Coordinates of C-alpha atoms in Angstrom, one line a residue:
M159 CA 44.7 58.8 71.5
L160 CA 47.4 56.0 72.9
K161 CA 45.2 52.7 71.4
Y162 CA 45.2 55.1 67.6
L163 CA 49.2 55.6 68.0
L164 CA 49.7 52.1 68.1
G165 CA 47.3 51.4 65.3
V166 CA 49.7 53.4 63.8
A167 CA 52.5 51.9 64.5
L168 CA 51.8 48.9 63.7
L169 CA 51.0 50.1 59.8
L170 CA 54.3 51.4 59.4
T171 CA 56.1 48.0 60.9
G172 CA 54.6 44.3 60.2
I173 CA 51.5 45.3 58.1
F174 CA 54.1 47.5 55.8
G175 CA 56.6 44.9 55.6
Q176 CA 53.6 42.2 55.0
A177 CA 52.3 44.7 51.7
L178 CA 55.8 44.7 49.9
A179 CA 55.3 41.3 49.2
Q180 CA 51.5 41.2 48.9
L181 CA 50.3 41.4 44.7
P182 CA 49.0 44.3 44.1
P183 CA 45.2 44.9 43.8
K184 CA 42.9 43.4 41.0
R185 CA 41.2 45.8 41.8
E186 CA 42.2 50.4 42.0
F187 CA 40.8 53.9 42.0
R188 CA 43.7 55.2 39.9
A189 CA 43.5 58.8 39.0
V190 CA 46.0 62.1 38.2
W191 CA 43.0 65.7 38.3
I192 CA 44.0 68.0 35.2
A193 CA 43.3 71.7 36.2
T194 CA 42.6 74.8 33.6
V195 CA 42.1 76.8 34.9
E196 CA 44.7 79.1 35.5
N197 CA 46.3 76.8 32.0
I198 CA 47.3 75.0 35.3
D199 CA 47.6 71.4 33.3
W200 CA 46.1 72.1 30.3
P201 CA 45.6 73.6 27.7
S202 CA 49.6 74.8 28.4
R203 CA 48.9 78.7 27.5
R204 CA 45.3 80.4 26.3
G205 CA 44.8 80.8 22.1
L206 CA 46.7 77.7 21.2
P207 CA 46.4 76.9 17.5
V208 CA 43.0 74.0 18.0
E209 CA 46.0 71.1 16.7
T210 CA 47.6 72.2 19.1
Q211 CA 45.4 71.9 22.5
K212 CA 44.4 68.5 20.5
Q213 CA 47.1 67.2 20.7
E214 CA 48.4 68.3 24.0
F215 CA 46.0 66.3 25.9
I216 CA 46.4 63.5 23.6
N217 CA 50.1 63.4 25.3
L218 CA 49.2 63.6 28.6
L219 CA 46.4 60.8 28.0
D220 CA 49.1 59.3 27.0
K221 CA 51.5 59.9 29.9
Q222 CA 49.0 59.3 32.0
Q223 CA 48.9 55.5 30.6
R224 CA 52.3 54.8 30.7
N225 CA 51.6 55.4 34.0
G226 CA 49.2 53.5 34.7
M227 CA 46.4 55.9 35.2
N228 CA 42.2 53.8 34.8
A229 CA 40.9 57.5 35.4
V230 CA 41.5 61.1 34.7
I231 CA 39.0 64.8 36.8
V232 CA 39.6 67.4 34.3
Q233 CA 37.9 70.7 35.5
I234 CA 35.5 71.5 32.5
R235 CA 34.2 74.5 34.7
P236 CA 36.5 76.6 36.9
V237 CA 34.7 80.0 36.7
A238 CA 31.5 80.1 35.8
D239 CA 32.4 79.0 32.2
A240 CA 32.6 76.6 30.0
F241 CA 35.3 73.5 28.3
Y242 CA 32.3 72.7 26.5
D243 CA 29.5 73.8 24.3
S244 CA 27.1 75.1 27.0
P245 CA 23.8 76.8 26.0
F246 CA 24.4 79.0 29.7
E247 CA 27.8 79.8 30.3
P248 CA 31.0 81.8 28.3
W249 CA 33.3 79.6 26.1
S250 CA 36.3 79.6 28.4
E251 CA 39.2 82.1 28.1
Y252 CA 41.7 79.5 29.8
I253 CA 41.0 77.6 25.1
T254 CA 40.6 80.8 23.3
G255 CA 42.7 83.1 25.4
T256 CA 39.4 85.5 25.5
Q257 CA 36.1 84.6 27.1
G258 CA 32.8 83.7 25.2
Q259 CA 35.4 83.4 22.6
A260 CA 34.4 79.4 21.1
P261 CA 37.5 77.7 19.6
N262 CA 38.4 78.7 15.8
P263 CA 38.4 76.2 13.3
Y264 CA 34.8 74.9 16.0
Y265 CA 35.5 72.0 18.3
D266 CA 34.1 70.9 21.7
P267 CA 36.7 70.2 24.0
L268 CA 34.7 67.8 26.5
R269 CA 33.4 65.8 23.6
F270 CA 36.9 65.3 21.6
M271 CA 38.8 64.9 25.8
L272 CA 36.0 61.8 26.2
E273 CA 36.6 60.5 23.4
E274 CA 40.2 60.3 23.7
T275 CA 40.2 59.1 27.7
H276 CA 36.8 56.1 26.8
K277 CA 39.6 55.2 23.8
R278 CA 42.3 54.1 26.2
G279 CA 40.2 53.1 28.9
M280 CA 40.5 55.7 31.8
E281 CA 37.2 56.8 32.8
F282 CA 36.5 60.8 32.5
H283 CA 35.3 62.6 35.9
A284 CA 33.6 66.2 35.0
W285 CA 35.3 68.7 37.5
F286 CA 33.1 71.0 38.2
N287 CA 33.9 73.4 41.1
P288 CA 29.7 75.0 42.0
Y289 CA 30.8 78.3 43.4
R290 CA 33.6 80.1 41.6
A291 CA 32.9 82.3 39.6
A292 CA 34.9 85.2 38.8
I293 CA 38.7 85.7 39.1
R294 CA 39.2 88.7 36.8
N295 CA 36.9 90.8 34.0
T296 CA 33.9 88.8 32.1
T297 CA 31.9 89.3 29.8
S298 CA 29.1 90.8 29.0
N299 CA 26.5 87.7 29.5
H300 CA 28.6 85.7 31.8
I301 CA 26.3 85.2 34.4
T302 CA 28.3 87.7 37.1
R303 CA 27.3 90.5 35.3
M304 CA 23.0 89.7 34.6
R305 CA 22.4 88.1 37.7
P306 CA 25.0 90.2 40.3
Q307 CA 22.6 90.6 43.0
W308 CA 23.7 86.2 42.9
F309 CA 27.1 87.2 43.5
V310 CA 29.5 87.6 46.5
T311 CA 33.0 89.9 46.1
F312 CA 36.1 88.5 48.8
D313 CA 39.5 88.8 49.2
G314 CA 39.1 90.1 45.2
K315 CA 37.6 87.5 43.7
K316 CA 33.4 87.3 42.4
Y317 CA 32.2 83.9 44.5
F318 CA 28.2 82.4 44.1
D319 CA 26.6 83.7 47.8
P320 CA 25.6 79.8 48.2
G321 CA 22.4 80.9 51.1
I322 CA 20.7 82.0 47.5
P323 CA 18.0 79.5 47.1
E324 CA 17.4 80.6 42.6
V325 CA 21.7 79.9 42.8
R326 CA 21.3 76.4 43.7
E327 CA 18.8 76.1 40.9
Y328 CA 21.2 76.8 38.7
V329 CA 24.7 75.1 39.2
T330 CA 22.5 72.3 39.2
N331 CA 20.5 73.0 36.1
I332 CA 24.6 73.7 34.4
I333 CA 25.3 70.4 35.9
R334 CA 22.8 68.3 34.5
D335 CA 22.6 69.9 31.5
V336 CA 27.0 68.0 30.7
V337 CA 24.9 65.0 32.4
R338 CA 22.3 65.2 30.1
R339 CA 24.6 65.6 26.4
Y340 CA 27.5 63.9 27.3
D341 CA 28.6 61.0 27.8
I342 CA 30.7 61.7 31.2
D343 CA 31.4 58.9 34.1
A344 CA 31.3 61.5 36.6
V345 CA 30.8 64.4 38.2
H346 CA 33.2 65.5 40.6
F347 CA 33.4 69.0 43.1
D348 CA 36.6 69.2 44.6
D349 CA 37.8 71.5 48.2
Y350 CA 36.1 75.1 47.0
F351 CA 32.5 75.6 48.7
Y352 CA 32.7 78.1 51.3
P353 CA 36.2 80.3 49.9
Y354 CA 38.8 78.9 52.1
P355 CA 39.0 82.3 55.5
V356 CA 41.5 85.1 55.0
P357 CA 42.7 87.3 58.2
G358 CA 40.5 90.4 57.7
K359 CA 38.0 89.3 55.7
E360 CA 34.0 88.0 56.7
F361 CA 32.0 86.6 53.1
G362 CA 29.5 89.3 53.2
D363 CA 26.2 86.7 53.2
N364 CA 24.9 89.4 55.3
N365 CA 21.5 89.4 53.0
S366 CA 21.4 86.8 52.1
Y367 CA 20.8 85.1 56.3
R368 CA 18.4 88.1 57.1
Q369 CA 16.6 86.9 53.9
Y370 CA 17.0 83.0 54.1
G371 CA 18.7 82.0 57.5
R372 CA 16.0 79.9 58.6
N373 CA 16.2 81.2 62.5
M374 CA 19.4 78.8 62.6
M375 CA 23.1 80.0 63.7
K376 CA 25.1 81.5 60.6
D377 CA 27.3 78.9 60.5
D378 CA 25.3 76.0 60.5
W379 CA 23.2 78.4 57.7
R380 CA 26.4 78.2 55.4
R381 CA 26.5 74.3 56.0
W382 CA 22.7 73.4 55.5
N383 CA 22.7 75.5 52.4
V384 CA 26.1 73.4 51.0
D385 CA 24.8 70.2 52.2
T386 CA 21.2 71.6 50.0
I387 CA 23.3 71.7 47.3
I388 CA 25.3 68.6 47.5
Q389 CA 21.4 66.6 47.9
M390 CA 20.8 68.3 45.1
V391 CA 23.1 67.4 42.4
G392 CA 23.6 64.3 44.0
K393 CA 19.7 63.5 43.0
M394 CA 20.0 65.1 40.2
I395 CA 22.9 63.0 38.1
K396 CA 21.4 59.3 39.7
E397 CA 17.3 61.0 37.7
E398 CA 19.7 61.7 34.5
K399 CA 21.7 58.6 34.7
P400 CA 22.0 56.0 37.3
W401 CA 25.8 54.6 36.6
V402 CA 27.4 59.1 35.9
K403 CA 29.3 58.8 39.5
F404 CA 29.1 62.3 42.1
G405 CA 32.7 62.0 44.0
I406 CA 33.8 64.7 46.1
S407 CA 37.1 66.1 47.0
P408 CA 37.8 67.4 50.6
F409 CA 40.5 69.4 51.9
G410 CA 42.3 66.1 53.3
I411 CA 40.9 67.7 57.8
W412 CA 37.6 66.7 58.4
R413 CA 36.7 68.8 62.4
N414 CA 39.9 68.6 64.5
K415 CA 39.4 66.6 67.7
N416 CA 39.7 69.5 69.7
K417 CA 35.8 70.3 68.1
D418 CA 34.8 67.4 68.1
P419 CA 35.7 63.6 69.2
E420 CA 35.1 62.1 65.9
G421 CA 37.5 64.6 64.1
S422 CA 41.2 63.5 63.5
Y423 CA 44.3 64.5 66.1
S424 CA 44.7 66.9 63.7
S425 CA 44.9 70.9 64.4
G426 CA 44.8 73.0 60.6
L427 CA 41.7 74.5 59.3
S428 CA 39.0 72.2 58.3
N429 CA 36.0 71.2 56.1
Y430 CA 32.8 71.4 58.5
D431 CA 34.8 74.8 60.7
D432 CA 36.4 76.8 57.3
L433 CA 34.3 75.9 54.9
Y434 CA 31.0 75.0 56.1
A435 CA 30.9 71.3 54.0
D436 CA 30.4 68.3 56.4
V437 CA 31.5 66.1 54.7
L438 CA 30.6 63.4 56.7
K439 CA 26.7 64.0 56.6
W440 CA 27.3 63.2 53.1
L441 CA 29.0 60.2 53.4
K442 CA 26.9 58.6 56.0
N443 CA 23.3 59.6 53.8
G444 CA 24.4 58.7 51.4
W445 CA 23.9 61.4 48.9
I446 CA 27.6 61.3 47.4
D447 CA 29.1 58.3 46.0
Y448 CA 33.4 58.4 46.6
V449 CA 35.4 61.3 48.1
A450 CA 39.1 62.2 47.7
P451 CA 40.7 63.6 51.0
Q452 CA 43.1 66.0 49.5
L453 CA 46.4 64.6 52.0
Y454 CA 48.7 66.6 50.4
W455 CA 50.9 66.4 53.7
E456 CA 54.3 64.2 54.1
R457 CA 53.9 61.9 56.8
G458 CA 54.8 62.6 60.4
H459 CA 53.6 66.3 59.6
R460 CA 53.1 68.2 62.4
V461 CA 49.8 70.0 61.9
A462 CA 47.6 67.5 59.5
N463 CA 50.6 64.2 59.7
Y464 CA 49.7 62.2 56.4
E465 CA 49.6 58.9 58.7
L466 CA 46.6 59.8 61.4
L467 CA 44.6 61.2 58.3
L468 CA 45.0 58.3 56.3
N469 CA 43.7 56.6 59.1
W470 CA 40.9 58.9 60.2
W471 CA 39.9 58.8 56.3
A472 CA 39.9 54.7 56.2
Q473 CA 37.8 54.7 59.8
H474 CA 35.2 57.0 58.0
G475 CA 33.7 56.0 54.3
Y476 CA 30.6 54.5 55.5
G477 CA 30.7 52.6 53.2
R478 CA 31.4 54.5 49.7
N479 CA 34.5 54.1 48.2
V480 CA 37.6 56.2 50.1
Y481 CA 40.0 57.9 47.3
I482 CA 43.3 59.4 48.8
G483 CA 44.4 62.5 47.1
H484 CA 48.6 63.2 46.8
G485 CA 50.3 66.8 46.2
V486 CA 52.7 64.8 43.5
Y487 CA 53.2 69.0 43.6
R488 CA 55.0 68.8 46.9
L489 CA 57.8 66.6 44.8
K490 CA 59.5 69.7 43.2
S491 CA 57.9 72.2 46.0
N492 CA 58.3 71.5 49.8
A493 CA 61.9 69.9 51.7
A494 CA 60.3 67.7 53.1
W495 CA 59.2 65.2 50.2
S496 CA 62.8 65.0 49.5
I497 CA 63.6 61.8 50.0
P498 CA 62.9 59.8 46.9
N499 CA 59.8 57.0 48.9
E500 CA 58.0 59.6 50.9
L501 CA 55.2 59.1 47.8
P502 CA 55.7 55.9 47.2
V503 CA 55.6 54.8 50.8
Q504 CA 51.8 56.9 50.8
I505 CA 50.7 55.3 48.6
T506 CA 51.9 52.0 49.6
E507 CA 49.6 52.3 53.4
V508 CA 46.7 53.2 51.3
R509 CA 47.4 49.8 50.3
T510 CA 47.6 48.3 53.4
L511 CA 43.9 49.5 53.9
N512 CA 40.9 47.1 52.8
T513 CA 38.5 50.2 53.5
I514 CA 40.7 52.7 50.6
H515 CA 39.5 51.8 47.3
G516 CA 42.8 53.7 45.8
S517 CA 44.8 57.0 44.8
A518 CA 44.6 60.5 43.2
F519 CA 47.7 62.2 42.4
Y520 CA 46.8 66.2 42.5
S521 CA 48.4 67.6 39.5
A522 CA 49.2 65.5 35.6
K523 CA 52.4 68.4 35.4
S524 CA 53.5 68.1 38.8
F525 CA 54.1 64.8 36.7
N526 CA 56.7 66.1 34.2
G527 CA 60.5 64.9 34.5
N528 CA 59.5 62.3 36.6
P529 CA 60.8 64.4 39.7
L530 CA 62.4 61.6 42.4
G531 CA 61.0 58.9 39.5
I532 CA 58.3 58.7 40.6
E533 CA 57.2 57.5 36.9
D534 CA 59.8 54.8 36.8
S535 CA 57.8 54.0 40.1
L536 CA 54.6 53.9 38.9
R537 CA 55.5 52.4 35.9
N538 CA 57.8 50.0 37.1
H539 CA 55.9 48.6 40.5
F540 CA 52.7 50.2 41.9
Y541 CA 51.0 50.7 39.0
R542 CA 52.3 47.7 36.7
Y543 CA 49.6 45.8 36.3
P544 CA 45.8 47.4 35.3
A545 CA 43.2 47.5 36.9
L546 CA 39.8 47.6 37.4
R547 CA 38.2 50.1 39.4
P548 CA 36.8 49.7 42.1
A549 CA 33.1 48.0 42.4
M550 CA 29.9 50.3 43.7
P551 CA 27.4 48.5 44.8
W552 CA 24.6 50.0 46.4
I553 CA 24.4 51.6 42.2
N554 CA 22.8 48.6 40.1
M555 CA 23.1 47.0 36.3
P556 CA 23.1 44.0 34.4
S557 CA 25.6 42.2 35.1
P558 CA 27.6 41.0 31.5
F559 CA 27.3 38.0 29.7
P560 CA 30.3 36.4 29.4
P561 CA 32.4 36.7 26.1
Y562 CA 33.9 33.7 24.3
F563 CA 36.6 33.0 21.9
V564 CA 36.1 32.8 18.3
D565 CA 39.6 32.8 16.1
A566 CA 43.6 32.9 17.5
F567 CA 46.0 32.7 15.1
E568 CA 50.0 33.7 14.5
R569 CA 52.0 36.8 13.5
T570 CA 54.5 38.0 12.9
D571 CA 54.0 40.9 15.4
G572 CA 52.7 38.2 17.7
L573 CA 49.3 36.6 18.7
H574 CA 46.7 38.2 17.1
L575 CA 43.3 36.4 19.5
H576 CA 39.4 37.2 18.7
W577 CA 36.3 37.1 21.5
A578 CA 32.7 37.5 20.6
D579 CA 29.2 38.1 22.9
Q580 CA 25.8 37.6 23.0
D581 CA 25.7 41.8 24.2
T582 CA 22.8 43.7 21.9
S583 CA 22.3 45.8 24.6
G584 CA 25.4 47.4 25.4
R585 CA 25.8 46.3 28.7
T586 CA 30.3 45.6 28.2
Q587 CA 32.1 48.2 28.1
Q588 CA 35.5 46.3 28.7
Y589 CA 37.2 42.8 28.1
V590 CA 39.9 42.3 30.9
L591 CA 42.5 39.7 28.7
Y592 CA 44.0 37.1 31.2
R593 CA 46.9 34.9 30.8
F594 CA 48.3 31.9 32.4
D595 CA 51.6 29.9 32.1
A596 CA 49.7 26.6 31.1
N597 CA 51.2 24.7 33.9
E598 CA 49.5 27.3 35.5
S599 CA 46.2 27.3 37.3
I600 CA 43.4 29.5 36.3
N601 CA 43.2 32.4 38.8
L602 CA 41.1 35.5 38.5
G603 CA 42.6 36.7 41.1
D604 CA 45.5 37.1 40.3
P605 CA 46.3 41.0 38.8
T606 CA 49.2 39.7 37.4
K607 CA 47.8 37.9 34.9
I608 CA 45.5 40.6 33.3
L609 CA 47.4 40.9 30.0
A610 CA 44.8 43.7 28.7
I611 CA 42.1 45.9 29.9
V612 CA 40.8 46.3 26.7
Q613 CA 37.4 48.3 25.0
Q614 CA 34.8 47.3 24.0
Q615 CA 34.3 47.3 20.1
S616 CA 32.1 46.1 17.6
E617 CA 35.4 43.3 16.6
P618 CA 36.7 42.1 20.6
Q619 CA 40.2 41.7 19.0
Y620 CA 44.1 42.3 20.3
V621 CA 47.8 41.4 19.2
D622 CA 49.8 39.7 21.7
L623 CA 53.3 41.5 21.1
S624 CA 54.2 39.4 24.9
Y625 CA 54.2 36.2 23.0
V626 CA 56.8 33.9 22.4
K627 CA 56.8 31.3 19.7
G628 CA 57.1 28.1 20.8
R629 CA 55.5 28.5 24.8
L630 CA 52.0 26.7 25.9
Y631 CA 49.8 29.7 27.4
T632 CA 46.3 29.6 28.6
Y633 CA 43.4 32.5 27.9
V634 CA 40.9 33.4 29.7
V635 CA 38.8 36.6 29.0
T636 CA 35.8 38.2 30.6
A637 CA 33.4 41.7 30.0
L638 CA 32.8 44.7 32.4
N639 CA 29.4 47.0 32.1
R640 CA 30.4 50.8 32.7
M641 CA 30.2 50.2 37.3
Q642 CA 33.0 47.3 36.9
T643 CA 30.6 44.1 37.5
E644 CA 32.5 41.1 35.9
S645 CA 31.3 39.1 34.0
W646 CA 31.8 34.8 34.4
A647 CA 34.8 34.0 33.0
S648 CA 34.1 32.5 29.0
D649 CA 36.6 28.9 27.9
P650 CA 39.6 28.8 28.1
L651 CA 41.9 29.5 24.7
Y652 CA 44.1 26.2 25.4
M653 CA 47.8 25.9 22.8
R654 CA 49.3 23.0 22.2
F655 CA 51.8 21.8 19.8
S656 CA 51.1 18.6 16.6
G657 CA 54.6 18.7 15.3
K658 CA 55.6 22.5 14.3
K659 CA 51.7 24.0 14.4
T660 CA 50.3 25.4 17.2
Q661 CA 47.0 24.0 17.5
F662 CA 44.4 26.5 19.4
I663 CA 41.7 24.6 21.7
I664 CA 38.8 26.6 23.4
D665 CA 37.5 23.4 25.1
P666 CA 36.2 23.4 29.4
E667 CA 38.2 20.0 29.0
P668 CA 42.0 20.5 27.5

C-alpha cells in the first residue's frame, strides 16, 4: 500500500510538474459520448422535425470539433430499438416520439451521422446497449412482445436474460447487421451488462440458471454468460470487418482489493461482483481492442479515488488501449468538482502515464455553457493542436502510400496547397499536413507542427488561412489509413523569394 501511494505522490509532484512543460501527445483518443436514451444529448426532444434533428447533430459535431475531439461515441440502440433502418428492431421513440415510426420525411439517422462525422475527420463509435430492452411500453413488433420468455423484469424495466443462448445469438446478429451495412469505426458497449443491483430485489433468472447453469455457482455462471457474448461479438466483428474496433466502457472499479489481491484500493460497487463483467479477462485474452473505464469521481474521493483508479487501470491494460472516461456532468452537479482545475488536472494526469492513450467525456450536453471554462481549457491548451488517434498494432492493415505535392499558389484567402498519391486501393483515409518555419528542422514527432488532418478526397488540398505572406515555410504531408498508420513523409515543399515573387520548390534538397 505504501509503495502504491508513493507512486501516486510522485505523479502529483515531479511527474505532474514535468508534464506541464512537455509537448502534447501526437496520438491521443479524444472522444465525447452522445447519449440518445431519454433524449439526454440528441435529439433534444422526441418528434423534432427532421431538418431540426439534422441541424442539432451538425451543431453538436461542430462544437466538439472545435473542442478538439477526434471521435464521437453515439448511442444507436438504447432499448432494443434503432436509430437506423433496422430489419429486426423498431425505430426508436427517441427520434420520432413513437416507437416503430420512421422519420418523415424519411432519412436514416445513422447513415447521416456517419457521413457528417467522417466529413470532419472524426471516428464514429456505434454505442449499443446489449441487454437493456424496455423502459416503458413497447410496440407489438418489439422483441419483448415477440419473445417474452427471453426477458426479466427488474426494478420496473425489462432486460434480456444473458443466460439464454438464443439471446446471445440475437444480440450478436443485431450488431452484425450494423457492422455489415454501415461504415462504423467501432462497436462500443457501456457498463450495462447485468443490471445494477437494487436493495431488496433479485434479478429473476432462476429458470435459465436451472436450464443452462452448467453446474456452476450462479455468480460464476453469470460471468460466463457475459464472457461468452463478448467473445461472440468480438469474433463476429473481425469476421465481418477486421478494421472495426470493439471497445467497452465499464464501471470504473473492476474489483476491490478486499475481494481480490489484483483489485484496486477502492470500496465501491464493482464490475466483477455486482455486474458480472470480468473486464480484465477480456483484456488479458485480447477479446476487446480498448477499454474506457468510467472514472467519474474526483481526486481524493473516499470510496473511489480518481488518482488511485487511474494508476490501477494504467497497470491493467495488458497491451490494449486504455482511455479514461471523465464525468463532465459533475462540473454542474457536484460540489467537489467546483474547483476550476479538477478536470484539467485529471486530463494532465492521464498524459503522465504512457499506458493510457486518451480520454472520453460524458456527455455532450454537459459542455453547454462552458462550465468552469472547460471548453476554453480544451481549445486553448489541452486540445489546441490536432492529434492522430492511437495505433492498434494488433489490427493489421497495409500502410498507406506516401503522398507528394503537386502545386502551391497564393490567393487573398491564404496559401493553397495541392498534393496527390499513388493509392488506388482505398488505403488512405486522411492526410497529416505539417508546417515548419524555414529555419526549423523537420520533426514529424512534434505535434505542434501539425497544421491540419485532412480527409481523403479526389483532389487532396488545403488552404492555409494562417499563412503570412512574406514569411518562409516548409510543408510536409503524410497519409493515414483507417488504423491511423502513418506513411513515409512526402518530399518537403519549400518556399523562396525571388524579387517580389514567391517560389515553391518540391525538392529533397532546397
